[in-house]
Every structure is written in structure tokens, then in C-alpha cells.
Amino acid sequence: MTEAPVAIAPDVYWIGALDPQLRVFDVILKTANGTTYNAYCVRGATGVAVIDTVKAEYADTFFERLEQVARYDEITVIVLNHLEPDHTGALPELMRRAPQARLYISVKAQLMLKGLLKSEDLSYTPVDTGDTVDLGGRTLTFLNTPFLHWPDTQCTYLNEEALLFSGDVFGCHFCDPRLFNDRVGDFRFSFEYYYQHIMRPFREHVRYGLDLIEPLDLKLIAPAHGPILRDTPRAYVQRYRQLAAPLLHNEAADRAKTLVIFYISSYGNTALMALAVRDGAESIDGVRASLYDLQGGEVTPFVDLIEEADGIVFGSPTINGDAVKPIWDLLSSLAVVNIKDKLGAAFGSYGWTGEAVQMLEDRLRGLKLRVPVAGVRVKLIPTGEELARCHEFGKQLAEHLTGRASRRVIDMSELLKEPSHAQG
Amino acid sequence: MPKANVTFEDIGVTVTVPAGTRLIEISEKVGAGITYGCREGECATCMMKIVSGMENMTERSVLEDKVLQENMASRKHRLACQAQVLGGEIVVRPG
């Protein structure tokens, strides 16, 4: 069967590939009906542009479609909106077949391109927002949209057709050969799911990208995966704007920093500590502290809470030398939200050894949270004095959140006397 | 022995250290949010930002310079496992 290209606008063709059998994408995403790798060809009076390619296994299909709309010696421009291998798998062969074509990539894509092609001797043009390429009566304008969803990502706008080649933004894993959003099956779930798993950790960057995209006249959005959005394309832009906003209005946000405390307790000891930490944090004006028993909730809403919080504290007993599984389950579910630079801390009661607190602190640092106050560990049942330490710990966390913590000066020789990090 | 004051912005702590100390030795002890991988200047996991006081640090070695460039670091970035303090005031943060 001949793989036919599909015209999506005058002299603009979809030349991508369908992958209906794919069920898991990039380890983290499921898809119940596969995906598409969308590539496009734009013909102008003096030049031809190829925008993105496909996953390597689908290169033959891509070239078959491309050859029906352009000769290789006509191709003057190759645009890579995103260098991930599902869009660049056919690039080396395309460069071999069309050696005269000039590569246009974002500034941040340069080192990735060298890594991808394993060559330092490459010729390309790095482009930024507002840079253009003329194809003869047709103009491609670049929009630098970093972290949607890699540092290198950009969008490319075909001025004369008001057509945005958006890369992964506005895409989804949904495979339907009818291609256009007004003809394919219901892909709304896939669209939302894709945002939640791919774009959500970068929502500040999504907002930045939308600021560039929203002013454009948009007749059609041609993403790198899933349906081509020709019916009400702006509705998908508006939906992204909604998705990139906080889930609910935080009524305390204007007057308070938010500290969420998650705990789990075998015999009520870590729970007692959690209450004291909460009370200590609440004793500082401008902090809203909230307490959650991990046994009473599920991971997803807790991830939502963490996304909006300024500080996160974990209270865990130590069982057989480790923090407990519900804590690790939550801590291994945070890749979908941005938590960098939030305040983190840990505490807990233990019976024998008490490793959990430091393990959690190390994990929080690994997730790029700042951990300014060393955690409190208590052997078995906390005394009044130990609960006072927990109260003080909560207070110190609140002081750090509100910028009231005093800076401390330590001599290295003091640090060397201690087995682990020695904060206040 | 000359001393340097290294301030870790993320945790609000200043540590007074002897000249020649590598930043990794301090940040690990003090619990600053600089994480580590290979500790040999190859993986760039410990890349951090020198907020001020770059003149009080050793120069980049050829290896460190190569790794930083490969990771698209700015001129303000260093590897905590490679950079040593020489003296004076230095302010750093994870990054």
C-alpha cells in the first residue's frame, strides 16, 4: 500500500507516520491506541522545508510520503522543533539524501544535535523568537519555547497560512488515520493526559510559551503527535492556559506561605511529633500549615497539594532501616510537578536505628528542594522536651519559609566533628 | 592558613573553611542542596551557581570546563566536586 501524504493547507503536507501498536511511550506514558509521529513539508516558490521527522523505525514511511510532495534536491530547509529521537529518527538519512538543506534548530538544541548525530562537524543555523526563513512567498517564523518539554523545544509558524507547527505542545498520543481533530475519535482524554504527564512539570514555561502563541492568528495547529487541530484551534490554546493555572484558588496565598506536613505513624509517636511541628509552624505569622496522614489519602491529590505548597515536610517511622513505603510512593510520584527550590524537611520516631529521616532528607535534596533545617529524630515515645524540639523545628521551618531565619556562621572544624550535616 | 567564608544561599548558612577546600566537602557536611553523582568531574550532577566571589575560586580545569560546556552551563556555574576555594567571600546556590 502506498503511504500517501495528506494536504493540510495549500502546499503544506503531513508526511508523518502512524504507530497504532504503541502502548507505552517514553516509559512514563500509556496510550490505548498508539500515537502518530507528525512531520510536515512546506513548499514555497524558491524552497521546500521539512519540519521534523519521525521515529527511526518509521523512516521508510516518512520518505515514501515525502517523495510524493518534493524531490530531495528541492529541499532547502530542515526545521527541528524538538530533537527527541521520536522526531529525529529519520534525520541522519534525510541529511544524507538532501545534503544541501540547511538545518534550523533552537539555540539550546545545538549541543543536543551534536550528541544526537555524534559529530562536532555540523552545519546548522541556531534560531530564536522572531527569526525567519523565506521559502519564496512563504515565511517560517520561529518561536523559542524552551521546556515544552525539553530545553531545546521551539515552535515554527507559517505566516501566510496562520499555521503553527507546534512540536509537542498541543499534541497527544492518539493514533487515528483520519488525522484531523474534527474527524478522528474522541481524543480529549489523551490531550489532557499528555498535558498532565509531559507539560505539567513545566507550567511556568507553558505560560511563557502561551504568551508568544496567543497573539498569533491561528487557523491551524499542527503538533508533533496526535490529531492536527483545524477545528477551533484556539480552544486548545485556551485549554492549555487553564491547565497551566493552579488547580484551585488558594485563599491564603496572598497572606501566607503554605507548609504541608505528611506523616505516617505506627504507634502514634510520629503523629504526636507531626502535631507539634504543625503547631510550631503555625506560631509564626504568615504561615498556613496543614497536616495529612498518608494512610488517609491517595497519591494523586497529595501530588496536587505539593505542587501548590511552598514547603513540604515528611514524618516517617523507621521500619527495618528504611522510611515507610507510602512516603516513598509519594516521593516517587513528583516527576509530574515542579518542586525545585521548595523547602523540604523530615522527622520521625524510631525504635532501633532511625535512618528514615536522613534518607528522606537526601531524597529531598536529590529532588532539588532546599533542606535548611536538620530533621528531628525521636526514639520511641516523644517526651515533653522532645515535642518542644519538634515545635521549635516547625517554627524554624516557618521562619525559613517567611524569610525570617537568621543566617548562621559555622567553622568547618565544627562540621568535621559531626557524623552528618549539622544545621540548626 | 588562609580562610574563606562560603555561604550556601539555599539553607542560609556560612561556613568558614581553610583555603584549598573543595566545595563538595563543605556542602555535603552542611546539608546544602547540591547533589552528587560521580564526584570525579564527569557527570555534572553537582553543578552549582556561584552567586558572587568567582574570583575567590580556583580556575576551571580543562576537564571541568569541557563538562560545563557540554551541559550548557553559564560562566557563573562550577562543579562542586572540582572547584576549590582560595579565600575571601563566596556565595553559592544549587543550580
Coordinates of C-alpha atoms in Angstrom, one line a residue:
Chain A
M1 CA 0.0 0.0 0.0
T2 CA 1.3 3.4 -0.9
E3 CA 1.7 5.7 2.1
A4 CA 0.0 8.9 0.9
P5 CA 0.9 12.4 2.1
V6 CA -2.1 14.5 3.4
A7 CA -2.6 18.1 2.4
I8 CA -3.3 20.2 5.5
A9 CA -3.1 23.6 3.8
P10 CA -2.2 24.8 0.3
D11 CA 1.2 23.2 -0.5
V12 CA 1.6 22.1 3.1
Y13 CA 1.6 18.3 3.7
W14 CA 1.6 15.9 6.6
I15 CA 4.3 13.3 5.8
G16 CA 4.4 11.6 9.2
A17 CA 3.8 8.1 10.4
L18 CA 1.2 6.2 12.3
D19 CA 2.2 3.9 15.2
P20 CA -1.1 2.3 16.3
Q21 CA 0.6 -0.6 18.2
L22 CA 2.4 1.6 20.7
R23 CA 1.1 1.2 24.3
V24 CA 3.8 2.8 26.4
F25 CA 5.7 5.9 25.4
D26 CA 8.9 7.0 27.0
V27 CA 8.4 4.7 30.0
I28 CA 6.0 7.2 31.7
L29 CA 3.0 7.5 29.3
K30 CA 0.4 4.9 28.4
T31 CA -1.6 5.1 25.2
A32 CA -4.6 2.9 24.5
N33 CA -4.4 3.4 20.7
G34 CA -0.9 4.2 19.8
T35 CA 0.5 7.5 18.5
T36 CA 1.5 9.4 15.4
Y37 CA 4.9 10.9 14.6
N38 CA 3.9 14.0 12.7
A39 CA 6.3 15.5 10.2
Y40 CA 5.4 18.2 7.6
C41 CA 6.5 19.5 4.3
V42 CA 6.0 23.2 3.2
R43 CA 6.5 24.1 -0.5
G44 CA 7.4 27.7 -1.4
A45 CA 8.3 29.3 -4.8
T46 CA 12.0 29.1 -4.1
G47 CA 12.4 26.5 -1.4
V48 CA 11.0 23.5 0.4
A49 CA 11.0 22.9 4.1
V50 CA 10.7 19.7 6.0
I51 CA 9.5 20.2 9.6
D52 CA 10.6 17.4 11.9
T53 CA 10.9 13.8 11.0
V54 CA 9.8 10.5 12.6
K55 CA 11.0 7.7 14.9
A56 CA 13.7 5.7 13.2
E57 CA 11.6 2.6 12.6
Y58 CA 9.1 4.6 10.6
A59 CA 11.7 6.3 8.4
D60 CA 10.7 4.4 5.2
T61 CA 7.1 5.6 5.6
F62 CA 8.2 9.1 6.1
F63 CA 10.5 9.1 3.0
E64 CA 7.7 7.5 0.9
R65 CA 5.3 10.3 1.8
L66 CA 8.0 13.0 1.4
E67 CA 9.0 11.8 -2.1
Q68 CA 5.4 12.3 -3.3
V69 CA 5.5 16.0 -2.5
A70 CA 9.1 17.0 -3.1
R71 CA 12.4 15.9 -4.7
Y72 CA 15.3 15.7 -2.3
D73 CA 17.3 18.3 -4.3
E74 CA 14.5 20.8 -3.8
I75 CA 14.7 20.7 0.0
T76 CA 16.4 23.9 1.2
V77 CA 15.3 23.9 4.9
I78 CA 15.0 21.2 7.6
V79 CA 13.4 22.5 10.8
L80 CA 13.7 20.6 14.0
N81 CA 11.2 21.8 16.6
H82 CA 12.4 19.1 19.1
L83 CA 15.3 16.8 19.0
E84 CA 13.9 13.8 20.9
P85 CA 14.5 10.6 18.9
D86 CA 10.8 10.1 18.0
H87 CA 11.1 13.3 15.9
T88 CA 14.7 13.0 14.7
G89 CA 14.9 9.3 13.9
A90 CA 15.0 9.9 10.1
L91 CA 17.2 13.0 10.3
P92 CA 20.6 11.4 9.5
E93 CA 19.2 9.7 6.4
L94 CA 17.3 12.9 5.4
M95 CA 20.6 14.8 5.7
R96 CA 22.3 12.2 3.5
R97 CA 19.6 12.4 0.8
A98 CA 19.3 16.2 0.9
P99 CA 22.8 17.4 1.8
Q100 CA 22.2 20.9 0.6
A101 CA 19.3 21.5 3.1
R102 CA 20.1 23.9 5.9
L103 CA 19.2 22.8 9.5
Y104 CA 17.3 25.3 11.7
I105 CA 17.3 24.5 15.4
S106 CA 16.9 26.4 18.6
V107 CA 20.0 27.8 20.3
K108 CA 19.6 25.2 23.1
A109 CA 19.4 22.4 20.6
Q110 CA 23.0 22.8 19.4
L111 CA 24.7 20.5 21.9
M112 CA 21.8 18.0 21.7
L113 CA 22.3 17.9 17.9
K114 CA 26.0 17.1 18.3
G115 CA 25.1 14.4 20.8
L116 CA 22.4 13.0 18.6
L117 CA 24.5 12.9 15.4
K118 CA 27.7 12.2 17.3
S119 CA 29.6 14.7 15.3
E120 CA 31.2 18.1 16.0
D121 CA 31.4 18.9 12.4
L122 CA 27.9 20.0 11.7
S123 CA 26.4 22.9 9.8
Y124 CA 23.2 24.5 11.0
T125 CA 21.6 27.8 11.9
P126 CA 20.5 28.4 15.5
V127 CA 17.4 30.5 15.6
D128 CA 15.4 32.4 18.2
T129 CA 12.0 34.0 18.5
G130 CA 11.3 36.3 15.6
D131 CA 13.9 34.8 13.3
T132 CA 12.5 33.9 9.8
V133 CA 13.3 31.7 6.8
D134 CA 12.0 32.6 3.4
L135 CA 10.8 29.8 1.1
G136 CA 9.6 32.2 -1.7
G137 CA 6.3 33.7 -0.9
R138 CA 6.1 31.7 2.3
T139 CA 7.8 32.6 5.6
L140 CA 8.6 30.4 8.5
T141 CA 8.9 32.4 11.8
F142 CA 10.5 30.7 14.8
L143 CA 9.2 30.9 18.4
N144 CA 11.6 29.9 21.1
T145 CA 9.5 27.9 23.6
P146 CA 12.0 26.2 25.9
F147 CA 11.0 23.3 28.2
L148 CA 7.9 22.4 26.2
H149 CA 9.0 19.8 27.1
W150 CA 12.8 19.8 26.6
P151 CA 15.2 22.7 26.8
D152 CA 15.5 22.7 23.0
T153 CA 11.9 22.9 22.0
Q154 CA 10.6 25.5 19.6
C155 CA 7.5 26.2 17.5
T156 CA 7.5 27.2 13.9
Y157 CA 4.8 29.5 12.4
L158 CA 3.9 29.6 8.7
N159 CA 2.9 33.3 8.4
E160 CA 0.9 33.1 5.2
E161 CA -1.3 30.2 6.4
A162 CA -1.5 31.2 10.0
L163 CA -0.3 27.7 10.7
L164 CA 1.6 26.7 13.8
F165 CA 3.9 23.7 13.8
S166 CA 3.9 23.4 17.5
G167 CA 6.1 20.5 18.3
D168 CA 5.0 18.6 21.3
V169 CA 2.8 21.4 22.6
F170 CA -0.9 20.8 21.9
G171 CA 0.0 17.2 20.9
C172 CA -1.1 13.9 22.4
H173 CA -0.6 10.2 21.9
F174 CA -3.6 9.2 19.9
C175 CA -3.5 7.4 16.6
D176 CA -6.2 7.8 14.0
P177 CA -5.5 7.8 10.3
R178 CA -8.3 10.4 9.8
L179 CA -5.7 12.9 11.3
F180 CA -7.8 16.0 11.7
N181 CA -9.4 16.8 15.1
D182 CA -12.9 17.1 13.6
R183 CA -12.7 13.7 12.0
V184 CA -10.8 11.4 14.5
G185 CA -12.3 9.6 17.5
D186 CA -12.6 11.4 20.9
F187 CA -9.1 12.3 21.9
R188 CA -9.9 14.8 24.6
F189 CA -8.7 12.4 27.4
S190 CA -5.4 11.9 25.5
F191 CA -4.9 15.6 25.1
E192 CA -5.4 16.2 28.8
Y193 CA -3.4 13.2 29.8
Y194 CA -0.5 14.3 27.7
Y195 CA -0.5 17.7 29.3
Q196 CA -0.6 16.3 32.8
H197 CA 2.4 14.0 32.1
I198 CA 4.5 15.9 29.7
M199 CA 3.9 19.6 30.2
R200 CA 2.7 19.9 33.8
P201 CA 6.2 19.9 35.4
F202 CA 7.0 22.9 33.2
R203 CA 3.9 25.0 33.7
E204 CA 5.8 28.3 34.2
H205 CA 7.4 27.6 30.8
V206 CA 3.9 26.7 29.3
R207 CA 2.7 30.1 30.4
Y208 CA 5.7 31.8 28.8
G209 CA 5.1 29.8 25.5
L210 CA 1.4 30.7 25.5
D211 CA 2.4 34.4 25.8
L212 CA 4.1 34.0 22.5
I213 CA 1.5 31.9 20.8
E214 CA -1.8 33.6 21.9
P215 CA -1.2 36.8 19.9
L216 CA -0.8 34.8 16.7
D217 CA -3.6 34.4 14.1
L218 CA -4.2 30.7 14.3
K219 CA -6.1 28.8 11.5
L220 CA -4.4 25.5 12.2
I221 CA -2.2 23.9 14.8
A222 CA 0.0 21.0 13.5
P223 CA 1.5 19.3 16.5
A224 CA 4.2 16.6 16.5
H225 CA 1.9 13.9 17.9
G226 CA -1.8 13.2 17.5
P227 CA -4.6 15.0 15.7
I228 CA -4.0 18.1 13.6
L229 CA -6.1 20.8 15.2
R230 CA -8.0 22.6 12.4
D231 CA -11.4 22.9 14.1
T232 CA -11.3 25.7 16.7
P233 CA -7.5 25.5 17.2
R234 CA -7.6 28.4 19.7
A235 CA -9.8 26.3 22.0
Y236 CA -6.8 24.1 22.6
V237 CA -4.6 27.1 23.4
Q238 CA -7.2 28.3 25.8
R239 CA -7.4 24.9 27.4
Y240 CA -3.6 25.0 27.9
R241 CA -3.9 28.3 29.6
Q242 CA -6.5 26.8 32.0
L243 CA -4.3 23.7 32.7
A244 CA -1.3 25.8 33.4
A245 CA -3.1 27.7 36.2
P246 CA -3.3 26.5 39.8
L247 CA -6.0 23.9 40.4
L248 CA -7.9 26.0 42.9
H249 CA -7.6 29.5 44.1
N250 CA -5.5 29.4 47.2
E251 CA -7.3 31.8 49.5
A252 CA -4.2 32.0 51.8
A253 CA -1.7 32.7 49.1
D254 CA -1.7 36.4 49.4
R255 CA -1.1 36.4 53.1
A256 CA 0.6 33.2 53.9
K257 CA 3.3 30.7 52.8
T258 CA 1.9 27.2 52.8
L259 CA 3.6 24.3 54.5
V260 CA 2.2 20.8 54.0
I261 CA 3.1 18.1 56.5
F262 CA 2.7 14.4 55.6
Y263 CA 3.1 11.8 58.2
I264 CA 2.5 8.1 58.8
S265 CA 2.7 6.6 62.3
S266 CA 2.7 3.0 63.6
Y267 CA 2.0 3.7 67.3
G268 CA 1.1 7.4 67.2
N269 CA 4.6 8.7 68.1
T270 CA 5.4 10.2 64.7
A271 CA 1.8 11.5 64.7
L272 CA 2.4 13.3 68.0
M273 CA 5.6 14.8 66.5
A274 CA 3.6 15.9 63.5
L275 CA 1.1 17.8 65.6
A276 CA 3.9 19.6 67.4
V277 CA 5.7 20.5 64.1
R278 CA 2.4 21.9 62.8
D279 CA 1.8 24.0 65.9
G280 CA 5.4 25.3 65.8
A281 CA 5.0 26.3 62.2
E282 CA 1.6 28.0 62.9
S283 CA 3.2 30.0 65.7
I284 CA 4.8 32.2 63.0
D285 CA 2.6 34.7 61.3
G286 CA 2.3 34.3 57.6
V287 CA 2.4 30.5 57.5
R288 CA -0.5 28.2 56.8
A289 CA 0.4 24.7 57.9
S290 CA -1.6 21.6 57.0
L291 CA -1.4 18.1 58.4
Y292 CA -2.1 15.0 56.4
D293 CA -2.0 11.3 57.5
L294 CA -0.7 9.4 54.4
Q295 CA -2.8 6.4 55.4
G296 CA -6.0 8.5 54.8
G297 CA -5.3 9.6 51.3
E298 CA -4.1 8.6 47.8
V299 CA -1.1 9.8 46.0
T300 CA -2.6 11.9 43.2
P301 CA -4.4 14.6 45.3
F302 CA -1.3 14.8 47.6
V303 CA 0.8 15.5 44.5
D304 CA -1.6 18.3 43.7
L305 CA -1.1 19.7 47.2
I306 CA 2.6 19.5 46.9
E307 CA 2.6 21.3 43.5
E308 CA 0.9 24.4 45.2
A309 CA 2.8 24.3 48.5
D310 CA 5.8 26.4 49.4
G311 CA 7.2 23.8 51.8
I312 CA 6.8 20.0 52.3
V313 CA 7.6 18.0 55.4
F314 CA 7.6 14.3 55.8
G315 CA 7.2 12.4 59.1
S316 CA 8.1 8.7 58.9
P317 CA 8.9 6.0 61.4
T318 CA 11.9 3.8 60.6
I319 CA 11.0 0.2 59.9
N320 CA 13.8 -2.2 59.1
G321 CA 16.2 0.6 58.4
D322 CA 14.0 2.5 56.0
A323 CA 11.3 5.1 55.7
V324 CA 7.9 3.5 55.0
K325 CA 6.5 2.7 51.6
P326 CA 3.7 5.3 51.4
I327 CA 6.2 8.0 51.8
W328 CA 8.5 6.7 49.1
D329 CA 5.4 6.1 46.9
L330 CA 4.6 9.8 47.2
L331 CA 8.2 10.9 46.7
S332 CA 8.5 8.8 43.6
S333 CA 5.4 10.4 42.1
L334 CA 6.6 14.0 41.9
A335 CA 8.1 14.0 38.4
V336 CA 4.9 15.4 37.1
V337 CA 5.1 18.6 39.1
N338 CA 7.8 21.3 39.6
I339 CA 9.1 21.2 43.1
K340 CA 12.5 22.7 42.6
D341 CA 13.5 25.2 45.3
K342 CA 10.6 24.4 47.6
L343 CA 11.5 24.0 51.2
G344 CA 11.8 20.3 52.4
A345 CA 12.2 18.6 55.8
A346 CA 11.8 15.3 57.6
F347 CA 11.2 14.0 61.1
G348 CA 10.2 10.8 62.7
S349 CA 10.1 8.4 65.7
Y350 CA 12.0 5.2 65.6
G351 CA 12.6 2.1 67.7
W352 CA 16.0 0.7 66.8
T353 CA 18.1 2.8 64.4
G354 CA 16.2 5.7 62.9
E355 CA 17.7 6.0 59.4
A356 CA 14.4 7.3 57.8
V357 CA 14.9 11.0 58.5
Q358 CA 18.3 11.3 56.8
M359 CA 17.2 9.1 53.9
L360 CA 14.2 11.4 53.3
E361 CA 16.4 14.5 53.6
D362 CA 18.8 13.1 51.0
R363 CA 15.9 12.3 48.7
L364 CA 14.5 15.8 49.1
R365 CA 17.9 17.3 48.2
G366 CA 18.1 14.9 45.2
L367 CA 14.7 16.3 44.1
K368 CA 16.3 19.8 44.3
L369 CA 14.4 21.0 47.3
R370 CA 16.3 23.1 49.8
V371 CA 16.6 21.4 53.2
P372 CA 17.7 24.2 55.6
V373 CA 16.7 22.6 58.9
A374 CA 18.0 19.3 60.1
G375 CA 15.2 16.9 60.9
V376 CA 14.2 15.7 64.4
R377 CA 14.6 12.1 65.3
V378 CA 13.0 10.7 68.5
K379 CA 13.5 7.3 70.0
L380 CA 10.0 5.7 70.5
I381 CA 7.6 7.9 72.6
P382 CA 8.4 11.6 72.5
T383 CA 8.9 13.3 75.8
G384 CA 7.6 16.8 76.5
E385 CA 11.1 18.1 75.9
E386 CA 11.3 16.2 72.6
L387 CA 7.9 17.6 71.5
A388 CA 9.2 21.0 72.3
R389 CA 12.1 20.3 69.9
C390 CA 9.5 19.3 67.3
H391 CA 7.7 22.6 67.9
E392 CA 10.9 24.5 67.5
F393 CA 11.7 22.6 64.3
G394 CA 8.3 23.6 62.9
K395 CA 8.9 27.2 64.0
Q396 CA 12.3 27.2 62.2
L397 CA 10.8 25.8 59.1
A398 CA 8.2 28.6 59.1
E399 CA 10.9 31.2 59.7
H400 CA 12.8 29.9 56.6
L401 CA 9.6 30.0 54.6
T402 CA 8.9 33.6 55.5
G403 CA 12.4 34.8 55.1
R404 CA 12.9 35.4 58.8
A405 CA 15.5 32.8 59.6
S406 CA 18.8 34.3 60.8
R407 CA 21.8 33.3 58.8
R408 CA 24.2 31.1 60.7
V409 CA 28.0 31.1 60.6
I410 CA 29.9 27.8 61.3
D411 CA 33.5 26.9 61.3
M412 CA 34.4 23.9 59.1
S413 CA 36.2 22.3 62.1
E414 CA 32.8 22.1 63.9
L415 CA 31.3 20.3 60.9
L416 CA 34.1 17.8 60.7
K417 CA 33.3 16.7 64.3
E418 CA 29.8 15.6 63.4
P419 CA 28.7 12.5 61.6
S420 CA 26.3 14.2 59.2
H421 CA 25.2 17.6 58.2
A422 CA 24.8 20.0 61.2
Q423 CA 22.2 22.6 60.8
G424 CA 20.1 24.5 63.3
Chain B
M1 CA 46.3 29.2 56.8
P2 CA 44.2 31.5 54.7
K3 CA 40.4 31.1 55.3
A4 CA 37.4 31.6 53.1
N5 CA 33.7 32.2 54.0
V6 CA 31.4 30.1 51.9
T7 CA 27.7 31.0 52.1
F8 CA 25.1 28.4 50.9
E9 CA 22.1 30.6 50.0
D10 CA 19.6 27.8 49.9
I11 CA 20.0 27.0 53.6
G12 CA 21.2 30.3 54.9
V13 CA 24.5 29.0 56.3
T14 CA 28.0 30.5 56.1
V15 CA 30.9 28.1 56.7
T16 CA 34.5 29.3 57.4
V17 CA 36.9 26.9 55.7
P18 CA 40.6 26.6 55.0
A19 CA 41.8 27.7 51.6
G20 CA 42.0 24.7 49.2
T21 CA 38.8 23.1 50.4
R22 CA 36.6 21.7 47.6
L23 CA 33.0 22.9 47.7
I24 CA 31.8 19.3 47.8
E25 CA 33.5 18.7 51.1
I26 CA 31.6 21.6 52.7
S27 CA 28.2 21.4 51.1
E28 CA 27.9 17.7 51.9
K29 CA 28.7 18.3 55.6
V30 CA 26.4 21.3 56.0
G31 CA 23.5 19.7 54.1
A32 CA 23.3 22.2 51.3
G33 CA 21.1 21.2 48.3
I34 CA 24.0 20.3 46.0
T35 CA 23.7 16.7 44.9
Y36 CA 26.4 14.4 43.6
G37 CA 26.9 11.8 41.1
C38 CA 30.4 10.6 40.0
R39 CA 32.4 13.0 42.2
E40 CA 35.1 13.0 39.5
G41 CA 34.1 15.9 37.4
E42 CA 32.4 13.9 34.6
C43 CA 28.6 13.8 35.3
A44 CA 27.9 17.4 36.1
T45 CA 25.3 16.4 38.7
C46 CA 26.9 18.7 41.3
M47 CA 26.8 21.8 39.0
M48 CA 26.1 24.9 41.1
K49 CA 25.9 28.6 40.7
I50 CA 28.5 31.0 42.1
V51 CA 26.3 33.9 43.1
S52 CA 29.4 36.0 44.0
G53 CA 33.1 35.5 44.6
M54 CA 34.1 33.6 41.5
E55 CA 37.4 35.4 41.8
N56 CA 38.0 33.6 45.1
M57 CA 37.8 30.2 43.4
T58 CA 40.4 28.2 41.6
E59 CA 40.3 28.4 37.8
R60 CA 38.4 25.8 35.8
S61 CA 40.5 22.8 34.8
V62 CA 40.3 21.7 31.2
L63 CA 38.1 18.8 32.2
E64 CA 35.7 20.9 34.3
D65 CA 35.5 23.5 31.5
K66 CA 34.6 20.8 29.0
V67 CA 32.0 19.2 31.2
L68 CA 30.4 22.5 32.0
Q69 CA 30.2 23.5 28.3
E70 CA 28.7 20.2 27.4
N71 CA 26.0 20.9 30.0
M72 CA 25.2 24.3 28.7
A73 CA 26.5 26.0 31.9
S74 CA 26.9 29.7 32.1
R75 CA 30.2 31.4 33.2
K76 CA 28.7 31.5 36.7
H77 CA 28.5 27.8 37.1
R78 CA 31.0 25.4 38.6
L79 CA 31.3 21.8 39.6
A80 CA 31.2 21.4 43.4
C81 CA 33.5 18.3 43.2
Q82 CA 36.2 20.2 41.3
A83 CA 36.1 23.9 42.4
Q84 CA 38.3 24.8 45.4
V85 CA 38.1 27.9 47.5
L86 CA 41.1 30.3 47.7
G87 CA 39.9 32.8 50.3
G88 CA 37.6 35.8 50.8
E89 CA 33.8 35.6 50.5
I90 CA 32.0 33.2 48.2
V91 CA 28.2 32.8 47.8
V92 CA 26.8 29.7 46.1
R93 CA 23.5 28.1 45.4
P94 CA 22.3 24.8 43.8
G95 CA 21.9 25.2 40.2

